[in-house]
XYZ file of C-alpha atoms in Angstrom:
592
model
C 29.743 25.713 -79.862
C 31.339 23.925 -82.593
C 33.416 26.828 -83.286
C 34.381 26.957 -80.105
C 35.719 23.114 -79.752
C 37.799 23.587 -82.970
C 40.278 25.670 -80.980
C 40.398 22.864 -78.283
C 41.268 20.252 -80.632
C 44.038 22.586 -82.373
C 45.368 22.757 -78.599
C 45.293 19.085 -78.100
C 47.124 18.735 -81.278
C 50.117 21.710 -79.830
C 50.114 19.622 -76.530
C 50.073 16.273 -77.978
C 53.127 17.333 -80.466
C 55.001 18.582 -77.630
C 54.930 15.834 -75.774
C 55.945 13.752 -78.354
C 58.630 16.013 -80.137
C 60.054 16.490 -76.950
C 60.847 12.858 -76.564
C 62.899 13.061 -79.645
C 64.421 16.100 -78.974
C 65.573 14.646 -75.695
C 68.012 11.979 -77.454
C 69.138 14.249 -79.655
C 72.689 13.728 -78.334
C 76.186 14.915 -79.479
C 78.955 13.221 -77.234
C 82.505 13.498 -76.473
C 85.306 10.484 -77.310
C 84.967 8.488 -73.734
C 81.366 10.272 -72.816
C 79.556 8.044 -71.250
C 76.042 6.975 -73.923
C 73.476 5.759 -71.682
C 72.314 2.180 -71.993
C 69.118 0.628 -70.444
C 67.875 -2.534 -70.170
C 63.976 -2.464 -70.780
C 62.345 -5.666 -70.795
C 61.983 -9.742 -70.922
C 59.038 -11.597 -72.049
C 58.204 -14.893 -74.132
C 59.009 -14.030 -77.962
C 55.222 -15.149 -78.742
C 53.362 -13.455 -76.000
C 54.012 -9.603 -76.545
C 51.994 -8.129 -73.547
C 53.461 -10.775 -70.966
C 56.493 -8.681 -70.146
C 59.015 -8.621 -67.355
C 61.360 -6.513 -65.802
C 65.008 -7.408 -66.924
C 65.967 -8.425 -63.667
C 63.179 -10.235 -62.389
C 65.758 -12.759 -64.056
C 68.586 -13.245 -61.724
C 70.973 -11.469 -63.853
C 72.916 -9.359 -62.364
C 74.897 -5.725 -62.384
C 77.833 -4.348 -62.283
C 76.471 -1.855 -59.478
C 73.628 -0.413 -58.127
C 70.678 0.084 -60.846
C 69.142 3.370 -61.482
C 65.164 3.593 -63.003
C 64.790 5.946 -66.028
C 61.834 8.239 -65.638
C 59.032 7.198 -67.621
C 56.948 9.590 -69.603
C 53.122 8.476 -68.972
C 52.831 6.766 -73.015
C 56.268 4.424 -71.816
C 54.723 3.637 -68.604
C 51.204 2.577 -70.685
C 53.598 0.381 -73.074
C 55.065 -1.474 -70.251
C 58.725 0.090 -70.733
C 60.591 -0.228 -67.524
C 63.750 1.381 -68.171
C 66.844 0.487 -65.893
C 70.290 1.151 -66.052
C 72.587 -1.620 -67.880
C 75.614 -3.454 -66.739
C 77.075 -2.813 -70.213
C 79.333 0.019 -70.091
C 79.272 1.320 -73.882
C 81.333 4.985 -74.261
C 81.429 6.677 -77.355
C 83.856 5.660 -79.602
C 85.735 3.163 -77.108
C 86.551 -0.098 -78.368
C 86.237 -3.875 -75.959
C 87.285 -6.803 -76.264
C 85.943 -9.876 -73.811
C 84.894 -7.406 -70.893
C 83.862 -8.755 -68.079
C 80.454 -6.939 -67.464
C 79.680 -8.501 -64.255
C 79.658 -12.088 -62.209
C 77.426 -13.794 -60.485
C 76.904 -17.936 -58.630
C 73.573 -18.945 -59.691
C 71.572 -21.361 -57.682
C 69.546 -24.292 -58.335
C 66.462 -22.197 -58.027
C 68.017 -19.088 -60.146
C 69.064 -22.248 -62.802
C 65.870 -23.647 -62.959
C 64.862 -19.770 -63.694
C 66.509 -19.545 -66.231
C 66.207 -22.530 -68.213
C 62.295 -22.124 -67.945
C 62.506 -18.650 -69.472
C 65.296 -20.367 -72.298
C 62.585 -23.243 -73.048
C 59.774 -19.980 -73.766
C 61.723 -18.628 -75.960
C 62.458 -15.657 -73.805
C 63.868 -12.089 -75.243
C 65.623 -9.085 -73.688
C 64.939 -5.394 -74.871
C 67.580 -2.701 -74.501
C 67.793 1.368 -75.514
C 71.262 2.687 -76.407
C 70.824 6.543 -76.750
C 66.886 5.581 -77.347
C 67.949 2.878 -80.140
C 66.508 -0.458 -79.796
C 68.499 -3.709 -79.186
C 67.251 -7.563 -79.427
C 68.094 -10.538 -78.764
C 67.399 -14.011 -76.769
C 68.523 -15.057 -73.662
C 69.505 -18.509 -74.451
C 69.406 -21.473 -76.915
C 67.792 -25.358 -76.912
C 69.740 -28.120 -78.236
C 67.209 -30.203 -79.597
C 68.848 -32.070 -82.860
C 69.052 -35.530 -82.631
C 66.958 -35.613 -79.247
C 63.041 -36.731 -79.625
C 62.653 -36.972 -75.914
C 62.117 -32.882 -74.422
C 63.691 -34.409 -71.308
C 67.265 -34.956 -73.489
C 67.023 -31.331 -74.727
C 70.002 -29.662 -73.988
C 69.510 -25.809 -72.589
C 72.430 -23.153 -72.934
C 72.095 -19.674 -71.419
C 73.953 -16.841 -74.184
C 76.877 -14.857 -71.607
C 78.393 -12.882 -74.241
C 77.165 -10.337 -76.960
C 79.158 -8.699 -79.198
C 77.780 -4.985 -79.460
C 78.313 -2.813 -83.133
C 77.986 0.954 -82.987
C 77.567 2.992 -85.850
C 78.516 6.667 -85.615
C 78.689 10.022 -87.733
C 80.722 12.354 -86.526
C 79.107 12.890 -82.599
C 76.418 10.922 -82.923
C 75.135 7.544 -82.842
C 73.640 6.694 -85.498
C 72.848 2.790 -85.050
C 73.435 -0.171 -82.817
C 73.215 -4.229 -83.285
C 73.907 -6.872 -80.489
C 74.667 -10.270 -81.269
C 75.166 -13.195 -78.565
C 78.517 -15.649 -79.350
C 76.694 -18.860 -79.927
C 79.588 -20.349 -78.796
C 80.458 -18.775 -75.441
C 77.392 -20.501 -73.380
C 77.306 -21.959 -69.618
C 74.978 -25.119 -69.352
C 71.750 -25.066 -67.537
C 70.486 -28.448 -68.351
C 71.189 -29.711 -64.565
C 69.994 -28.262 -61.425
C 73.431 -27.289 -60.060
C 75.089 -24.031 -58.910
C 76.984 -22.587 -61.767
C 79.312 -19.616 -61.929
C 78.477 -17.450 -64.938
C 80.544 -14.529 -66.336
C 78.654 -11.924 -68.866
C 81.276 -10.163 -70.810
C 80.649 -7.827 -73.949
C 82.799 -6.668 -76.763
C 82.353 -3.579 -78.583
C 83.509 -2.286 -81.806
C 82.568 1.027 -83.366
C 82.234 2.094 -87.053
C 81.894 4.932 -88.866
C 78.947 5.974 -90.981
C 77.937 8.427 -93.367
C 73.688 7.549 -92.832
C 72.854 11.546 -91.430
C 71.592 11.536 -88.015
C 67.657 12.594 -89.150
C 67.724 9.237 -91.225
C 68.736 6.451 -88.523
C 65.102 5.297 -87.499
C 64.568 4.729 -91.263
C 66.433 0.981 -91.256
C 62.968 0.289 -88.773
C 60.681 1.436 -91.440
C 62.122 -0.705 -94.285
C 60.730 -3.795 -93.364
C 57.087 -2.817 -93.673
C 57.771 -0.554 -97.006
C 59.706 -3.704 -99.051
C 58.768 -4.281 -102.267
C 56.710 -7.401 -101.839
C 54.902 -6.015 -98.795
C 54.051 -3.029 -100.429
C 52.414 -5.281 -103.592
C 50.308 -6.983 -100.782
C 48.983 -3.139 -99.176
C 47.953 -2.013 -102.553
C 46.346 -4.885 -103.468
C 44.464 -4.943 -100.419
C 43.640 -1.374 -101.876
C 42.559 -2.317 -105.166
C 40.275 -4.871 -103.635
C 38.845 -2.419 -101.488
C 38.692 0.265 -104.107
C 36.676 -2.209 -106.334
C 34.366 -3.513 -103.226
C 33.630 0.097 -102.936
C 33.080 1.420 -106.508
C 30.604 -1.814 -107.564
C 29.070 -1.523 -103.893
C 28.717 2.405 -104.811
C 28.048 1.901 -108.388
C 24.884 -0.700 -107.847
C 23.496 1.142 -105.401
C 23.311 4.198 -106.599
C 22.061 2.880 -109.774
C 19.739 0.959 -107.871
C 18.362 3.647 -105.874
C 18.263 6.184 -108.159
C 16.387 4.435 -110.617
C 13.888 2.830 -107.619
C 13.396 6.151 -106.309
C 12.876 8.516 -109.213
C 10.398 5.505 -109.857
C 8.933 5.880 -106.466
C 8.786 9.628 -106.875
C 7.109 9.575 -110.587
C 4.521 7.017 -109.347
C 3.947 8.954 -106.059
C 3.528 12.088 -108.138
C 0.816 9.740 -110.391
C -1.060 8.924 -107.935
C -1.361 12.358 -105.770
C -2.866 13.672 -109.275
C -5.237 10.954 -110.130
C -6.254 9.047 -107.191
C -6.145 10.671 -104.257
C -8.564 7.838 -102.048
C -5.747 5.253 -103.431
C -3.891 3.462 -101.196
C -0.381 4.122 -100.300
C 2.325 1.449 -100.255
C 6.165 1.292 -99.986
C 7.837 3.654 -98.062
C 5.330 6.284 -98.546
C 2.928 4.698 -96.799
C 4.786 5.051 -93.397
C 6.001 8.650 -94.173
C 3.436 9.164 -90.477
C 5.793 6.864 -88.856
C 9.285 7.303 -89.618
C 10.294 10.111 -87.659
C 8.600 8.867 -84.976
C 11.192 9.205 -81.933
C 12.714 5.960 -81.119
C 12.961 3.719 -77.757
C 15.548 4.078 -75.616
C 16.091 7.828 -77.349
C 18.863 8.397 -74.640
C 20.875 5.376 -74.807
C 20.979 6.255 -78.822
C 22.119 9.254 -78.506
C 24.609 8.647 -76.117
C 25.870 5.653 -78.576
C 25.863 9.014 -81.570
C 28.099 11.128 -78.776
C 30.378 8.710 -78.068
C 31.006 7.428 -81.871
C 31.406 10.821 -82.855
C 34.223 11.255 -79.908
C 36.155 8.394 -81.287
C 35.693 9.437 -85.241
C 37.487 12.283 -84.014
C 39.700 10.552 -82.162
C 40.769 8.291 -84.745
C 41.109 11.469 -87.474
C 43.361 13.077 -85.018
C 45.419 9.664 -84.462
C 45.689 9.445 -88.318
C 46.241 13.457 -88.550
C 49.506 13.047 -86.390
C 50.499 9.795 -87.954
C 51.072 11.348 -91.465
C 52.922 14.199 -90.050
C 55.150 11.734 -89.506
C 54.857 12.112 -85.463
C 54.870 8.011 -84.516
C 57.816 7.099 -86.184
C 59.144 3.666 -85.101
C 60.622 3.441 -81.331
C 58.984 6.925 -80.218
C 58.396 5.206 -77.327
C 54.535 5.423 -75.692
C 53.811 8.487 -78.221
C 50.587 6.494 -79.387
C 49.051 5.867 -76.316
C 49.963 9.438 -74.589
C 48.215 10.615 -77.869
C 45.547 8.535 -77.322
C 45.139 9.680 -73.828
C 45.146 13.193 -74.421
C 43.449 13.572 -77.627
C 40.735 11.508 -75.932
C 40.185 13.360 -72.985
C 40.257 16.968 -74.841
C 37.427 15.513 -77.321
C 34.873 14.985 -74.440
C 33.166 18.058 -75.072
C 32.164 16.587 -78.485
C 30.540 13.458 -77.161
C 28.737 15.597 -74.520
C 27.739 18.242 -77.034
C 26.880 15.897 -79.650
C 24.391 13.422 -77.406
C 22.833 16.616 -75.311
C 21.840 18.505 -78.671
C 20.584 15.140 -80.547
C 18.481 14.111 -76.998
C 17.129 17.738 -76.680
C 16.269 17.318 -80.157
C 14.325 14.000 -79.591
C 12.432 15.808 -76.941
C 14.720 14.572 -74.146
C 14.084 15.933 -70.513
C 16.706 14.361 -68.287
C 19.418 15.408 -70.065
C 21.847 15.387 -67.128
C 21.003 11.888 -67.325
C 22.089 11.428 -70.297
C 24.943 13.069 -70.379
C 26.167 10.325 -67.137
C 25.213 7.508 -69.937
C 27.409 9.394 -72.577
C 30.307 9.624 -70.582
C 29.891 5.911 -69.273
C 29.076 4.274 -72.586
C 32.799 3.582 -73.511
C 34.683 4.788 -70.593
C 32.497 1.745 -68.222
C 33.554 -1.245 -70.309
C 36.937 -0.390 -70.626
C 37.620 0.435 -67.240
C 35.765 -2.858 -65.703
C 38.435 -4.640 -68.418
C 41.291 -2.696 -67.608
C 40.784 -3.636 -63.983
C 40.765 -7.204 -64.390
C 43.515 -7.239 -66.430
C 45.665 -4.962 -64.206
C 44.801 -6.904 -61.951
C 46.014 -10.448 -63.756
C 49.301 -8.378 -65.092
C 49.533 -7.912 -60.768
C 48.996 -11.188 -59.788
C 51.928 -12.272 -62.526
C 54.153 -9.237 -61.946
C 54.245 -8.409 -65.718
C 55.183 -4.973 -66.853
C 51.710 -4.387 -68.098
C 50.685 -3.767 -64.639
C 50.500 0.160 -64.195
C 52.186 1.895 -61.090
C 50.343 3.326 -58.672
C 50.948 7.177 -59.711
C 50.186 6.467 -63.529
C 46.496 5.106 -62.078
C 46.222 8.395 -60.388
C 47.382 10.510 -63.101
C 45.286 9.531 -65.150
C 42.135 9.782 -62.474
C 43.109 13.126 -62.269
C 43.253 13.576 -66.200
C 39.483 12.061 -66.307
C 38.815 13.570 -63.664
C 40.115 17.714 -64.325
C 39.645 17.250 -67.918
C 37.363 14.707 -69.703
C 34.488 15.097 -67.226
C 34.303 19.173 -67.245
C 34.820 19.443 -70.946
C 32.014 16.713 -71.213
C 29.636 18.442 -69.016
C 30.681 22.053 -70.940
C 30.028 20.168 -73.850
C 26.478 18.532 -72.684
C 25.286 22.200 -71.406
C 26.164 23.926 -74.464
C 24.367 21.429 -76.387
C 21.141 21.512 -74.300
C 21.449 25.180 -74.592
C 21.422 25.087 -78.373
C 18.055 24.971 -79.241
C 18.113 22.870 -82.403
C 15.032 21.337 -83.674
C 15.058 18.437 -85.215
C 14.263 18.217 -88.707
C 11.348 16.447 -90.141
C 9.682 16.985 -93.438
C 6.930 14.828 -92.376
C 4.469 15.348 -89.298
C 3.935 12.055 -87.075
C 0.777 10.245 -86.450
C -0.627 10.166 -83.159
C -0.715 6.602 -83.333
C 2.156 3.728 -84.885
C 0.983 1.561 -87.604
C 1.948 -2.348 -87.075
C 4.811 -3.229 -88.702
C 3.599 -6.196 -91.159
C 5.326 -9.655 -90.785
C 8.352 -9.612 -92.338
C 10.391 -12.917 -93.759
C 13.076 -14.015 -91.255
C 16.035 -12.117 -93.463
C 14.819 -9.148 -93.148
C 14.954 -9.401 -89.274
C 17.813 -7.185 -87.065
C 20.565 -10.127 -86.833
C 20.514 -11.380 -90.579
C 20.429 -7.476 -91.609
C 23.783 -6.639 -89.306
C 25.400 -9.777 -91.110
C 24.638 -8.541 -94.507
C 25.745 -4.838 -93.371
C 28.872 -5.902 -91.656
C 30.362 -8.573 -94.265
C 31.054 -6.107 -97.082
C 33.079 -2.852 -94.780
C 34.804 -6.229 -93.428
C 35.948 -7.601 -96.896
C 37.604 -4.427 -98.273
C 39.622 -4.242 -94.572
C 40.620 -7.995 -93.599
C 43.646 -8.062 -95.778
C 44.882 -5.022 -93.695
C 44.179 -6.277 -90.734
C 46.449 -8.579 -90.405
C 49.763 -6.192 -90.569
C 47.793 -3.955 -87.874
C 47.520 -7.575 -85.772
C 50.792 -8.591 -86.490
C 52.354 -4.806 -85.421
C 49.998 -4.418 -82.320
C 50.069 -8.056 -81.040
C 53.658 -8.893 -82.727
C 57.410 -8.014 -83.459
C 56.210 -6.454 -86.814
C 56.614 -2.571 -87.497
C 53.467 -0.676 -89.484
C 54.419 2.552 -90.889
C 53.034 2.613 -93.978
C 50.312 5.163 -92.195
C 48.829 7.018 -96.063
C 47.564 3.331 -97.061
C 46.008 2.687 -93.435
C 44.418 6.006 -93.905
C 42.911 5.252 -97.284
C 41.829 1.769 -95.771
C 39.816 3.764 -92.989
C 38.659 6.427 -95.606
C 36.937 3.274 -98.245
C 35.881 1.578 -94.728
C 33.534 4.982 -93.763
C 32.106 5.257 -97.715
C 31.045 1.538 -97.774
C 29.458 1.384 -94.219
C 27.549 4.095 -94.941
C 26.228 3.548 -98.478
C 25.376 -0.502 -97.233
C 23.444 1.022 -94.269
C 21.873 3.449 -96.669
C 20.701 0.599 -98.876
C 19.481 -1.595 -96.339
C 17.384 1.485 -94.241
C 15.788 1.900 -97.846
C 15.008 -2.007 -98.171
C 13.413 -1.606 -94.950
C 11.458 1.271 -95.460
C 9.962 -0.187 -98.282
C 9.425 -3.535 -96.413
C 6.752 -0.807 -94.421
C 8.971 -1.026 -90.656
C 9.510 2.130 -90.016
C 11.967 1.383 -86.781
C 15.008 2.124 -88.947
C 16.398 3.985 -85.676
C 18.547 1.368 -83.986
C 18.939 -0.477 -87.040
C 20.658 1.662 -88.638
C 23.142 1.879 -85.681
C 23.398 -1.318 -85.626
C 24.070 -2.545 -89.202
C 26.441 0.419 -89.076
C 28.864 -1.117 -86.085
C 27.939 -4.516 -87.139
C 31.780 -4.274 -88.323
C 33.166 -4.338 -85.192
C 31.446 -7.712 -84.603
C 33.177 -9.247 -87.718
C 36.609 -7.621 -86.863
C 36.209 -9.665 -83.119
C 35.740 -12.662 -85.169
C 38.986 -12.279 -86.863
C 40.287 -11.867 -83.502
C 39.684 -15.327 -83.540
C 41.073 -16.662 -86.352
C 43.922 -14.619 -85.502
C 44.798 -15.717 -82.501
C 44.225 -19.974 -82.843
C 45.107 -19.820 -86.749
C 47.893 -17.147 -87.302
C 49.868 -15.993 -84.060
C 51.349 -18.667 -81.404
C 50.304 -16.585 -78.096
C 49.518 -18.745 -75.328
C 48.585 -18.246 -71.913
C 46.364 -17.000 -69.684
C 47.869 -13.633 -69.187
C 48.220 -13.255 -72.941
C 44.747 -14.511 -73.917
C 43.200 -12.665 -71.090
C 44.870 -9.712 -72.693
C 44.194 -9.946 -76.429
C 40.871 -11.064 -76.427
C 39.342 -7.693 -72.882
C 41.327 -5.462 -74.758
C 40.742 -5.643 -78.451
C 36.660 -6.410 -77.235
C 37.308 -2.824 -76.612
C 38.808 -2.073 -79.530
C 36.094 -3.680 -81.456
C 33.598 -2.303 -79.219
C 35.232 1.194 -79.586
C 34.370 0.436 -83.451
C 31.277 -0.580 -83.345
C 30.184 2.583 -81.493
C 31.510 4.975 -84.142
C 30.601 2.969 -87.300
C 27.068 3.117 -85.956
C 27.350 6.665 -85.927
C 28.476 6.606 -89.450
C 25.849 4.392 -90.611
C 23.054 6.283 -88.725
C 24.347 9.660 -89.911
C 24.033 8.804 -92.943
C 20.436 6.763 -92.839
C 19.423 10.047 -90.981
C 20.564 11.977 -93.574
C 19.009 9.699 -96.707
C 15.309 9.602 -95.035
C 15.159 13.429 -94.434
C 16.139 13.598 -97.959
C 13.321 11.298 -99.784
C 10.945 12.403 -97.573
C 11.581 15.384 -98.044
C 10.755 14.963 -102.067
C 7.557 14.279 -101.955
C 4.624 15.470 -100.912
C 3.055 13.817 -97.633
C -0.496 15.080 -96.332
């Protein structure tokens, strides 16, 4: 079976590229002196709250005819991008001075619009031949005033556009608002505004392949870069002393453990057993709630995958900046062609465990992740609704993807489930289980589930948090993160030190004599995801200035997925590898 899903993946990987590449092919442009270069405006939105967006005009702006909607591939539409024709007309190679894009008589109402979006700091978006464009909407005079009732608000009517070119192409594009030519919205009065533009276009020699590198230079400077590999050195240390002392520790413990088992097999065979040996009846004894666990296994093991493939395409170089919604469509389709590892992963471990209902479990599987974060993505569709944000997704992008859960995710899942029922994999265990469980003896309070998943979670969480914060500030920011090979080795030292601390802390308990190292394994394992929801917290009140309850309602439901989404496949991780150390020591010695 597993040789059968590696060709599926190598598919998603041809379809995903596709639909990516395409979207880069598509502005690969060559134009004609005069041609027309199609500009859109995208979006506005406060500066500080990056997932309350708007329509550009759901501002009374206005055009210079009638607007035309881009189509949206299903990433954009995911990303909020709501493309629509400009009132700028920009042709290649065609100079402006002062134009007169369009007029309009605001009213009261449309004045008071305005100057409420000026006084949030509002910000338009713009694509010129799929090249971003900035800039705010307006300006607050607020020197010399103490009172916010004298502040003085000015809406921008002019920007001065700056076109790069090489040969046919366009290569780059900056727009910058005259700071001088304003019209006054302090008062509620009608007011006759005229946008004009200017345009002035330069020649280049930056080759056409190159021009989304200016994007990437801000997260590859010198002093950020010091900052990413020093997070790496700290993490690199965290992980060789974490690996270092407890392999030392262990090895020495255990070849201890082993010589004195050995000992006392040959002397003293009516001597009594303690330390981990003296459970070695118990601890393969099949857990409670042996479904639920190994749906949690499935579904971590669907988003490890996940995540490799997301990292896989990053390197390769396929989510350069602006590739507009190529994340999430990858995200979408990776994730719905990796079902049949989830379902083939949690079938085969339940069978294993002496599951019956397996059909059962296979519902639970396919539930586990997709239940939370469609209950949250319907509350918050329905708050980006009730404010008429961008965030809110159409109608046909709800079905769409219905239909791609629906045609794809659920019959590779099932496919996946029956193929693991039908593999007939035993589990392994060097040790044959009492009919009967020995009490657990009473164990001091730090030794207990919550204190454990502290201890476990801390140290994966200290070699990460430094770079966390670019991820935050690129996710829930203006920020760009490209620097995808140090993310990567991030991930990579996260993996090694969640499963060596879960290894050391399943031993600890062992020899404490609890032998119900199932679920706590799994859960000092995602006990990361807890800590990276805390920083979510400190993030938000300490280090970002989001506000609002669209915003709030939106970073906090969907990065408890996120985290969630994390916990769920570092408990994998940490009970793959627990699995993997007990079958080992157990299997070392020699247990009657």
């Amino acid at each position: 079976m597993e040789k059968k899903l590696v060709p599926c993946l190598v598919v998603s990987i041809l379809i995903l590229c596709s639909l990516t590449l395409v979207r880069s092919d598509a502005s690969d442009n060559r134009y004609k002196v005069g041609e027309d270069v199609p500009l859109y405006v995208n979006k506005v939105g406060p500066f500080h709250n990056p997932s309350e967006t708007y329509r550009y005009f759901d501002l009374p702006f206005c055009s210079s005819g009638p607007t035309k909607d881009k189509k949206e591939a299903l990433g954009e539409l995911l990303n909020g991008d709501r493309l629509v024709t400009a009132p700028y007309k920009l042709d290649f190679l065609s100079d402006k001075d002062s134009e007169i894009a369009c007029k309009k008589k605001l009213t009261k109402e449309q004045v008071a619009q305005f100057r409420e979006a000026i006084s949030k700091d509002y910000y338009f978006q713009m694509y010129y031949d799929d090249l971003p464009i900035w800039g705010f909407i307006g300006k607050v005079e607020k020197e010399g005033k103490n009172d916010p009732s004298e502040y003085k608000y000015y809406l921008l009517k002019h920007l001065h556009f700056t076109i790069f070119y090489n040969k046919d192409r366009v290569i780059e594009i900056t727009a910058l608002s005259d700071p001088k030519n304003v019209v006054d919205l302090t008062e509620d009065k009608e007011v006759n505004v005229e946008f004009m533009y200017s345009v002035k276009w330069k020649e280049t020699e930056i080759p056409y392949e190159n021009r989304m590198e200016k994007y990437s230079h801000s997260s590859s400077l010198p002093h950020h870069l010091e900052i990413h590999w020093f997070s790496i050195i700290n993490s690199c240390v965290t992980v060789l002393l974490l690996t270092g002392f407890l392999a030392t520790i262990l090895m020495r413990v255990l070849k201890n453990d082993f010589v004195k088992y050995a000992h006392d097999e040959e002397s003293a065979e009516d001597q009594e057993e303690t330390g981990w040996k003296y459970i070695h009846g118990d601890v393969f004894r099949y857990p409670k709630y042996k479904s639920v666990l190994a749906a949690a296994v499935g579904s971590g093991t669907q988003l490890f995958t996940l995540t490799f493939f997301i990292f896989l395409l990053a390197l390769v170089g396929v989510f350069y900046p602006y590739n507009r919604g190529a994340l999430f469509t990858a995200l979408v389709v990776i994730y719905a062609l990796t079902a049949g590892i989830a379902g083939y992963t949690a079938a085969s471990f339940f069978c294993q465990l002496e599951g019956t209902n397996w059909v059962r479990n296979l519902l639970l599987t396919g539930g586990l992740f997709c239940g939370p974060l469609l209950l949250t993505f319907s509350f918050l569709n329905t708050v980006a609704i009730t404010y008429s944000a961008t965030a809110a997704l159409p109608f046909g992008t709800i079905v769409v993807i219905f239909l791609i859960w629906a045609l794809v995710t659920t019959p590779l899942l099932v496919l996946g489930g029956i193929a693991g029922k039908n593999s007939k994999a035993e589990f392994q265990a060097p040790c044959r289980t009492t009919k009967y469980p020995r009490e657990i003896p009473l164990l001091p309070w730090y030794r207990k589930t919550l204190p454990q998943m502290a201890m476990a979670g801390f140290l994966p969480f200290s070699a990460i948090y430094i770079e966390l914060y670019y991820i935050f500030a690129s996710v829930w920011g203006h920020r760009i993160y490209t620097i995808y090979s140090i993310l990567f080795i991030v991930f990579i030292i996260l993996l090694i030190v969640t499963a060596f601390i879960t290894v050391a802390l399943t031993y600890f308990q062992l020899a404490a004599e609890d032998h119900e190292w199932w679920w706590r394994s799994f859960l000092c394992g995602g006990s990361t995801g807890l800590f990276i929801y805390g920083y979510c917290l400190y993030y938000y009140f300490a280090r970002s200035d989001m506000s609002g309850f669209m915003q709030t309602s939106f970073f906090f439901g969907y990065m408890a997925c996120v985290c969630y989404g994390f916990f769920l496949m570092l408990g994998s991780i940490g009970f793959r590898a627990s699995l993997f150390f007990v079958r080992h020591i157990y299997h070392s010695i020699k247990c009657e």
